[in-house]
Amino acid sequence: MKGIVFTEFLEMVESKFGLATVDKIIERAELKTGGAYTAIGTYDFNEMLQLILNLSDEVDIPVDDLIHAFGVHFFNHLKKAHPNIFELYKSPMDFLNSVEGHIHVQVRKIYPGAELPTFEVTKTSPNSMEMIYSSQRALYKLAEALMMKTFEHFHQECTITYEKLNPEGTRVKFYIIHND
Ligand code: HEM
């Protein structure tokens, strides 16, 4: 997992829960890095899992909700860091349709070593779309947040639901509806 995800995650923890919480969740984890990350480095995903689990314990908020909140924070970062990518798209459906074939392809060039999910679009119509998320990291709550923020970015309303295709959540089917 890229360092930018760790640095943004810790930034979110600091802004929502304070620096003392950042220190606590790092201290309680067994981290090879000791909690020092650079944006361009690549680190073990297990460190992120430990940080999220410790945070959930510390602030008594379910892991799923924390991952969703991180997705919201991460989207705002992506918008600031990569405005040129956003400018290429005119609608949320176009944008989401392009994550696999264009956006994450660009991401691989910008962040060598990025570990990305795959999205398979299984159905589209002008106002709806179905896509299957696959990743060993099971960050489908992050995907859900990024999809919702995509609609907000384009000032559009949506309804997003999902169905886990396995208990681990490494394959999850999303049903995305663009509300008029
Ligand atoms: C300009 C738009 C985007 C950029 C620049 C971007 C970039 C990135 C980066 C840098 C990572 C971290 C990779 C790593 O840690 O190794 C990532 C992960 C991820 N991205 Fe994107 N992304 C974008 C849009 C989206 C959208 C719209 C979605 C959802 C449909 C999405 C879904 C994800 C997920 C779920 C992960 C976590 C890794 C995993 O699940 O395996 N991304 N993305």
PDB file of C-alpha atoms and ligand atoms in Angstrom:
ATOM      1  CA  MET A   1       0.000   0.000   0.000  1.00  0.00           C
ATOM      2  CA  LYS A   2       1.322   3.432  -0.957  1.00  0.00           C
ATOM      3  CA  GLY A   3       2.576   5.809   1.721  1.00  0.00           C
ATOM      4  CA  ILE A   4       0.114   8.465   0.567  1.00  0.00           C
ATOM      5  CA  VAL A   5      -2.718   6.294   1.919  1.00  0.00           C
ATOM      6  CA  PHE A   6      -0.983   6.064   5.324  1.00  0.00           C
ATOM      7  CA  THR A   7      -0.155   9.761   5.518  1.00  0.00           C
ATOM      8  CA  GLU A   8      -3.706  10.746   4.535  1.00  0.00           C
ATOM      9  CA  PHE A   9      -5.162   8.226   6.977  1.00  0.00           C
ATOM     10  CA  LEU A  10      -3.102   9.584   9.872  1.00  0.00           C
ATOM     11  CA  GLU A  11      -4.019  13.121   8.836  1.00  0.00           C
ATOM     12  CA  MET A  12      -7.708  12.210   9.018  1.00  0.00           C
ATOM     13  CA  VAL A  13      -7.215  10.616  12.451  1.00  0.00           C
ATOM     14  CA  GLU A  14      -5.454  13.747  13.678  1.00  0.00           C
ATOM     15  CA  SER A  15      -8.135  16.108  12.376  1.00  0.00           C
ATOM     16  CA  LYS A  16     -11.077  14.035  13.672  1.00  0.00           C
ATOM     17  CA  PHE A  17      -9.666  12.614  16.927  1.00  0.00           C
ATOM     18  CA  GLY A  18      -6.506  14.585  17.724  1.00  0.00           C
ATOM     19  CA  LEU A  19      -2.781  13.960  17.786  1.00  0.00           C
ATOM     20  CA  ALA A  20      -2.922  11.970  21.034  1.00  0.00           C
ATOM     21  CA  THR A  21      -5.070   9.354  19.275  1.00  0.00           C
ATOM     22  CA  VAL A  22      -2.578   9.176  16.396  1.00  0.00           C
ATOM     23  CA  ASP A  23       0.198   8.497  18.910  1.00  0.00           C
ATOM     24  CA  LYS A  24      -1.856   5.881  20.748  1.00  0.00           C
ATOM     25  CA  ILE A  25      -2.827   3.828  17.711  1.00  0.00           C
ATOM     26  CA  ILE A  26       0.770   3.858  16.451  1.00  0.00           C
ATOM     27  CA  GLU A  27       2.172   2.847  19.849  1.00  0.00           C
ATOM     28  CA  ARG A  28      -0.289  -0.020  20.210  1.00  0.00           C
ATOM     29  CA  ALA A  29       0.585  -1.454  16.794  1.00  0.00           C
ATOM     30  CA  GLU A  30       3.621  -3.493  15.901  1.00  0.00           C
ATOM     31  CA  LEU A  31       4.872  -1.464  13.014  1.00  0.00           C
ATOM     32  CA  LYS A  32       8.122  -2.127  11.167  1.00  0.00           C
ATOM     33  CA  THR A  33       8.076   1.510  10.120  1.00  0.00           C
ATOM     34  CA  GLY A  34       7.330   2.800  13.612  1.00  0.00           C
ATOM     35  CA  GLY A  35       4.570   4.854  12.002  1.00  0.00           C
ATOM     36  CA  ALA A  36       6.871   6.971   9.816  1.00  0.00           C
ATOM     37  CA  TYR A  37       5.656   6.969   6.215  1.00  0.00           C
ATOM     38  CA  THR A  38       6.665   8.919   3.132  1.00  0.00           C
ATOM     39  CA  ALA A  39       4.038   9.643   0.484  1.00  0.00           C
ATOM     40  CA  ILE A  40       5.947   7.829  -2.271  1.00  0.00           C
ATOM     41  CA  GLY A  41       7.040   4.767  -0.265  1.00  0.00           C
ATOM     42  CA  THR A  42       5.254   1.398  -0.365  1.00  0.00           C
ATOM     43  CA  TYR A  43       4.334  -0.337   2.908  1.00  0.00           C
ATOM     44  CA  ASP A  44       2.758  -3.521   4.191  1.00  0.00           C
ATOM     45  CA  PHE A  45      -1.050  -3.390   4.119  1.00  0.00           C
ATOM     46  CA  ASN A  46      -0.983  -5.217   7.450  1.00  0.00           C
ATOM     47  CA  GLU A  47       0.231  -1.989   9.076  1.00  0.00           C
ATOM     48  CA  MET A  48      -2.870  -0.181   7.810  1.00  0.00           C
ATOM     49  CA  LEU A  49      -5.104  -2.944   9.146  1.00  0.00           C
ATOM     50  CA  GLN A  50      -3.532  -2.681  12.578  1.00  0.00           C
ATOM     51  CA  LEU A  51      -3.932   1.099  12.605  1.00  0.00           C
ATOM     52  CA  ILE A  52      -7.609   0.858  11.626  1.00  0.00           C
ATOM     53  CA  LEU A  53      -8.355  -1.879  14.178  1.00  0.00           C
ATOM     54  CA  ASN A  54      -6.604   0.062  16.932  1.00  0.00           C
ATOM     55  CA  LEU A  55      -8.477   3.215  15.996  1.00  0.00           C
ATOM     56  CA  SER A  56     -11.801   1.373  16.057  1.00  0.00           C
ATOM     57  CA  ASP A  57     -10.981   0.094  19.520  1.00  0.00           C
ATOM     58  CA  GLU A  58      -9.799   3.456  20.747  1.00  0.00           C
ATOM     59  CA  VAL A  59     -12.708   5.591  19.541  1.00  0.00           C
ATOM     60  CA  ASP A  60     -15.374   2.864  19.643  1.00  0.00           C
ATOM     61  CA  ILE A  61     -16.512   3.279  16.054  1.00  0.00           C
ATOM     62  CA  PRO A  62     -16.965   0.239  13.778  1.00  0.00           C
ATOM     63  CA  VAL A  63     -14.136  -0.456  11.308  1.00  0.00           C
ATOM     64  CA  ASP A  64     -16.548  -0.197   8.350  1.00  0.00           C
ATOM     65  CA  ASP A  65     -17.575   3.335   9.349  1.00  0.00           C
ATOM     66  CA  LEU A  66     -13.950   4.410   9.795  1.00  0.00           C
ATOM     67  CA  ILE A  67     -12.988   3.060   6.376  1.00  0.00           C
ATOM     68  CA  HIS A  68     -15.950   4.896   4.847  1.00  0.00           C
ATOM     69  CA  ALA A  69     -14.917   8.129   6.598  1.00  0.00           C
ATOM     70  CA  PHE A  70     -11.397   7.646   5.302  1.00  0.00           C
ATOM     71  CA  GLY A  71     -12.788   7.287   1.758  1.00  0.00           C
ATOM     72  CA  VAL A  72     -14.452  10.687   2.095  1.00  0.00           C
ATOM     73  CA  HIS A  73     -11.186  12.238   3.301  1.00  0.00           C
ATOM     74  CA  PHE A  74      -9.126  10.454   0.623  1.00  0.00           C
ATOM     75  CA  PHE A  75     -11.450  11.645  -2.170  1.00  0.00           C
ATOM     76  CA  ASN A  76     -10.917  15.253  -1.112  1.00  0.00           C
ATOM     77  CA  HIS A  77      -7.176  14.664  -1.249  1.00  0.00           C
ATOM     78  CA  LEU A  78      -7.408  13.059  -4.716  1.00  0.00           C
ATOM     79  CA  LYS A  79      -9.368  16.052  -6.021  1.00  0.00           C
ATOM     80  CA  LYS A  80      -6.709  18.468  -4.831  1.00  0.00           C
ATOM     81  CA  ALA A  81      -3.782  16.310  -5.946  1.00  0.00           C
ATOM     82  CA  HIS A  82      -5.120  15.316  -9.377  1.00  0.00           C
ATOM     83  CA  PRO A  83      -7.481  18.020 -10.710  1.00  0.00           C
ATOM     84  CA  ASN A  84      -6.399  17.203 -14.270  1.00  0.00           C
ATOM     85  CA  ILE A  85      -7.884  13.700 -14.030  1.00  0.00           C
ATOM     86  CA  PHE A  86     -11.232  15.048 -12.805  1.00  0.00           C
ATOM     87  CA  GLU A  87     -11.359  17.625 -15.589  1.00  0.00           C
ATOM     88  CA  LEU A  88     -11.489  14.870 -18.201  1.00  0.00           C
ATOM     89  CA  TYR A  89     -14.967  13.738 -17.136  1.00  0.00           C
ATOM     90  CA  LYS A  90     -18.377  15.353 -17.464  1.00  0.00           C
ATOM     91  CA  SER A  91     -20.527  12.981 -15.447  1.00  0.00           C
ATOM     92  CA  PRO A  92     -20.211  10.668 -12.437  1.00  0.00           C
ATOM     93  CA  MET A  93     -21.151   7.639 -14.573  1.00  0.00           C
ATOM     94  CA  ASP A  94     -18.370   8.436 -17.088  1.00  0.00           C
ATOM     95  CA  PHE A  95     -15.927   8.870 -14.256  1.00  0.00           C
ATOM     96  CA  LEU A  96     -16.800   5.589 -12.514  1.00  0.00           C
ATOM     97  CA  ASN A  97     -16.836   3.756 -15.832  1.00  0.00           C
ATOM     98  CA  SER A  98     -13.257   4.896 -16.399  1.00  0.00           C
ATOM     99  CA  VAL A  99     -11.710   3.942 -13.044  1.00  0.00           C
ATOM    100  CA  GLU A 100     -10.517   0.563 -14.275  1.00  0.00           C
ATOM    101  CA  GLY A 101      -9.580   1.401 -17.872  1.00  0.00           C
ATOM    102  CA  HIS A 102      -8.119   4.869 -17.441  1.00  0.00           C
ATOM    103  CA  ILE A 103      -7.952   6.394 -13.956  1.00  0.00           C
ATOM    104  CA  HIS A 104      -6.199   3.593 -12.109  1.00  0.00           C
ATOM    105  CA  VAL A 105      -4.044   3.001 -15.203  1.00  0.00           C
ATOM    106  CA  GLN A 106      -2.765   6.572 -14.800  1.00  0.00           C
ATOM    107  CA  VAL A 107      -2.429   5.984 -11.045  1.00  0.00           C
ATOM    108  CA  ARG A 108      -0.018   3.095 -11.714  1.00  0.00           C
ATOM    109  CA  LYS A 109       2.232   5.497 -13.644  1.00  0.00           C
ATOM    110  CA  ILE A 110       2.085   8.233 -11.005  1.00  0.00           C
ATOM    111  CA  TYR A 111       2.510   5.848  -8.023  1.00  0.00           C
ATOM    112  CA  PRO A 112       4.760   2.940  -9.043  1.00  0.00           C
ATOM    113  CA  GLY A 113       3.995  -0.128  -6.947  1.00  0.00           C
ATOM    114  CA  ALA A 114       0.377   0.892  -6.234  1.00  0.00           C
ATOM    115  CA  GLU A 115      -1.832  -2.007  -5.186  1.00  0.00           C
ATOM    116  CA  LEU A 116      -5.168  -1.338  -6.809  1.00  0.00           C
ATOM    117  CA  PRO A 117      -8.495  -3.129  -6.859  1.00  0.00           C
ATOM    118  CA  THR A 118     -10.150  -4.219 -10.090  1.00  0.00           C
ATOM    119  CA  PHE A 119     -13.600  -3.051 -11.127  1.00  0.00           C
ATOM    120  CA  GLU A 120     -15.584  -5.024 -13.645  1.00  0.00           C
ATOM    121  CA  VAL A 121     -18.560  -3.166 -15.064  1.00  0.00           C
ATOM    122  CA  THR A 122     -21.248  -5.807 -15.584  1.00  0.00           C
ATOM    123  CA  LYS A 123     -24.201  -3.636 -16.634  1.00  0.00           C
ATOM    124  CA  THR A 124     -24.782  -0.041 -17.680  1.00  0.00           C
ATOM    125  CA  SER A 125     -27.735   2.081 -18.694  1.00  0.00           C
ATOM    126  CA  PRO A 126     -27.934   5.882 -18.878  1.00  0.00           C
ATOM    127  CA  ASN A 127     -28.989   6.036 -15.221  1.00  0.00           C
ATOM    128  CA  SER A 128     -27.600   2.938 -13.601  1.00  0.00           C
ATOM    129  CA  MET A 129     -24.552   0.794 -13.444  1.00  0.00           C
ATOM    130  CA  GLU A 130     -23.413  -2.424 -11.803  1.00  0.00           C
ATOM    131  CA  MET A 131     -19.773  -3.075 -11.035  1.00  0.00           C
ATOM    132  CA  ILE A 132     -17.873  -5.777  -9.205  1.00  0.00           C
ATOM    133  CA  TYR A 133     -15.059  -4.725  -6.892  1.00  0.00           C
ATOM    134  CA  SER A 134     -12.261  -7.268  -6.376  1.00  0.00           C
ATOM    135  CA  SER A 135      -9.285  -6.855  -4.067  1.00  0.00           C
ATOM    136  CA  GLN A 136      -7.503  -8.950  -1.468  1.00  0.00           C
ATOM    137  CA  ARG A 137      -7.637  -5.870   0.782  1.00  0.00           C
ATOM    138  CA  ALA A 138     -11.462  -5.945   0.984  1.00  0.00           C
ATOM    139  CA  LEU A 139     -11.701  -2.152   1.124  1.00  0.00           C
ATOM    140  CA  TYR A 140     -15.199  -2.084  -0.371  1.00  0.00           C
ATOM    141  CA  LYS A 141     -16.311   0.551   2.154  1.00  0.00           C
ATOM    142  CA  LEU A 142     -13.577   2.793   0.750  1.00  0.00           C
ATOM    143  CA  ALA A 143     -14.889   2.109  -2.753  1.00  0.00           C
ATOM    144  CA  GLU A 144     -18.429   2.945  -1.624  1.00  0.00           C
ATOM    145  CA  ALA A 145     -17.313   6.285  -0.169  1.00  0.00           C
ATOM    146  CA  LEU A 146     -15.333   7.187  -3.308  1.00  0.00           C
ATOM    147  CA  MET A 147     -18.377   6.406  -5.473  1.00  0.00           C
ATOM    148  CA  MET A 148     -20.668   8.569  -3.324  1.00  0.00           C
ATOM    149  CA  LYS A 149     -18.154  11.415  -3.346  1.00  0.00           C
ATOM    150  CA  THR A 150     -17.875  11.128  -7.136  1.00  0.00           C
ATOM    151  CA  PHE A 151     -21.597  11.962  -7.443  1.00  0.00           C
ATOM    152  CA  GLU A 152     -21.248  14.810  -4.966  1.00  0.00           C
ATOM    153  CA  HIS A 153     -18.329  16.184  -6.981  1.00  0.00           C
ATOM    154  CA  PHE A 154     -20.571  16.400 -10.066  1.00  0.00           C
ATOM    155  CA  HIS A 155     -23.486  17.790  -7.975  1.00  0.00           C
ATOM    156  CA  GLN A 156     -25.617  14.744  -8.714  1.00  0.00           C
ATOM    157  CA  GLU A 157     -27.703  12.509  -6.458  1.00  0.00           C
ATOM    158  CA  CYS A 158     -27.256   8.748  -6.253  1.00  0.00           C
ATOM    159  CA  THR A 159     -28.337   5.588  -4.471  1.00  0.00           C
ATOM    160  CA  ILE A 160     -25.571   3.057  -3.969  1.00  0.00           C
ATOM    161  CA  THR A 161     -26.088  -0.413  -2.549  1.00  0.00           C
ATOM    162  CA  TYR A 162     -23.859  -3.459  -2.576  1.00  0.00           C
ATOM    163  CA  GLU A 163     -23.891  -7.190  -2.119  1.00  0.00           C
ATOM    164  CA  LYS A 164     -20.880  -9.112  -0.820  1.00  0.00           C
ATOM    165  CA  LEU A 165     -20.123 -11.981  -3.180  1.00  0.00           C
ATOM    166  CA  ASN A 166     -18.042 -13.726  -0.504  1.00  0.00           C
ATOM    167  CA  PRO A 167     -17.880 -13.452   3.295  1.00  0.00           C
ATOM    168  CA  GLU A 168     -14.412 -11.851   3.255  1.00  0.00           C
ATOM    169  CA  GLY A 169     -15.631  -8.980   1.080  1.00  0.00           C
ATOM    170  CA  THR A 170     -12.841  -9.396  -1.439  1.00  0.00           C
ATOM    171  CA  ARG A 171     -15.519  -9.522  -4.191  1.00  0.00           C
ATOM    172  CA  VAL A 172     -18.413  -7.124  -3.851  1.00  0.00           C
ATOM    173  CA  LYS A 173     -21.083  -6.148  -6.372  1.00  0.00           C
ATOM    174  CA  PHE A 174     -22.178  -2.511  -6.417  1.00  0.00           C
ATOM    175  CA  TYR A 175     -25.523  -1.263  -7.716  1.00  0.00           C
ATOM    176  CA  ILE A 176     -25.251   2.400  -8.614  1.00  0.00           C
ATOM    177  CA  ILE A 177     -28.330   4.437  -9.475  1.00  0.00           C
ATOM    178  CA  HIS A 178     -28.204   8.014 -10.682  1.00  0.00           C
ATOM    179  CA  ASN A 179     -31.294   9.697  -9.174  1.00  0.00           C
ATOM    180  CA  ASP A 180     -32.991  12.411 -11.234  1.00  0.00           C
TER     181      ASP A 180
HETATM  182  C1  HEM B   1      -8.723  10.621  -9.766  1.00  0.00           C
HETATM  183  C2  HEM B   1      -9.275   9.595  -9.170  1.00  0.00           C
HETATM  184  C3  HEM B   1      -8.507   8.513  -8.418  1.00  0.00           C
HETATM  185  C4  HEM B   1      -7.181   8.436  -8.103  1.00  0.00           C
HETATM  186  C5  HEM B   1      -6.071   9.434  -8.414  1.00  0.00           C
HETATM  187  C6  HEM B   1      -7.009   7.192  -7.347  1.00  0.00           C
HETATM  188  C7  HEM B   1      -5.824   6.786  -6.780  1.00  0.00           C
HETATM  189  C8  HEM B   1      -5.657   5.727  -5.910  1.00  0.00           C
HETATM  190  C9  HEM B   1      -4.471   5.441  -5.125  1.00  0.00           C
HETATM  191  C10 HEM B   1      -3.188   6.273  -5.143  1.00  0.00           C
HETATM  192  C11 HEM B   1      -4.710   4.345  -4.376  1.00  0.00           C
HETATM  193  C12 HEM B   1      -3.761   3.667  -3.370  1.00  0.00           C
HETATM  194  C13 HEM B   1      -2.978   2.527  -3.988  1.00  0.00           C
HETATM  195  C14 HEM B   1      -2.054   1.843  -2.999  1.00  0.00           C
HETATM  196  O1  HEM B   1      -2.228   2.026  -1.820  1.00  0.00           O
HETATM  197  O2  HEM B   1      -1.111   1.112  -3.379  1.00  0.00           O
HETATM  198  C15 HEM B   1      -6.074   3.931  -4.686  1.00  0.00           C
HETATM  199  C16 HEM B   1      -6.690   2.862  -4.102  1.00  0.00           C
HETATM  200  C17 HEM B   1      -8.008   2.584  -4.268  1.00  0.00           C
HETATM  201  N1  HEM B   1      -8.879   3.152  -5.185  1.00  0.00           N
HETATM  202 FE1  HEM B   1      -8.502   4.720  -6.373  1.00  0.00          FE
HETATM  203  N2  HEM B   1      -8.203   6.544  -7.254  1.00  0.00           N
HETATM  204  C18 HEM B   1      -9.143   7.316  -7.890  1.00  0.00           C
HETATM  205  C19 HEM B   1     -10.474   7.047  -8.011  1.00  0.00           C
HETATM  206  C20 HEM B   1     -11.106   5.965  -7.470  1.00  0.00           C
HETATM  207  C21 HEM B   1     -12.541   5.710  -7.506  1.00  0.00           C
HETATM  208  C22 HEM B   1     -13.598   6.626  -8.118  1.00  0.00           C
HETATM  209  C23 HEM B   1     -12.751   4.528  -6.863  1.00  0.00           C
HETATM  210  C24 HEM B   1     -14.062   3.799  -6.651  1.00  0.00           C
HETATM  211  C25 HEM B   1     -14.848   3.477  -7.618  1.00  0.00           C
HETATM  212  C26 HEM B   1     -11.465   4.039  -6.407  1.00  0.00           C
HETATM  213  C27 HEM B   1     -11.267   2.911  -5.653  1.00  0.00           C
HETATM  214  C28 HEM B   1     -10.117   2.596  -4.965  1.00  0.00           C
HETATM  215  C29 HEM B   1     -10.041   1.629  -3.883  1.00  0.00           C
HETATM  216  C30 HEM B   1     -11.207   0.833  -3.319  1.00  0.00           C
HETATM  217  C31 HEM B   1      -8.714   1.606  -3.444  1.00  0.00           C
HETATM  218  C32 HEM B   1      -8.099   0.794  -2.284  1.00  0.00           C
HETATM  219  C33 HEM B   1      -7.223  -0.352  -2.696  1.00  0.00           C
HETATM  220  C34 HEM B   1      -7.978  -1.673  -2.782  1.00  0.00           C
HETATM  221  O3  HEM B   1      -9.203  -1.716  -2.548  1.00  0.00           O
HETATM  222  O4  HEM B   1      -7.335  -2.678  -3.108  1.00  0.00           O
HETATM  223  N3  HEM B   1     -10.487   4.928  -6.805  1.00  0.00           N
HETATM  224  N4  HEM B   1      -6.622   4.782  -5.634  1.00  0.00           N
END
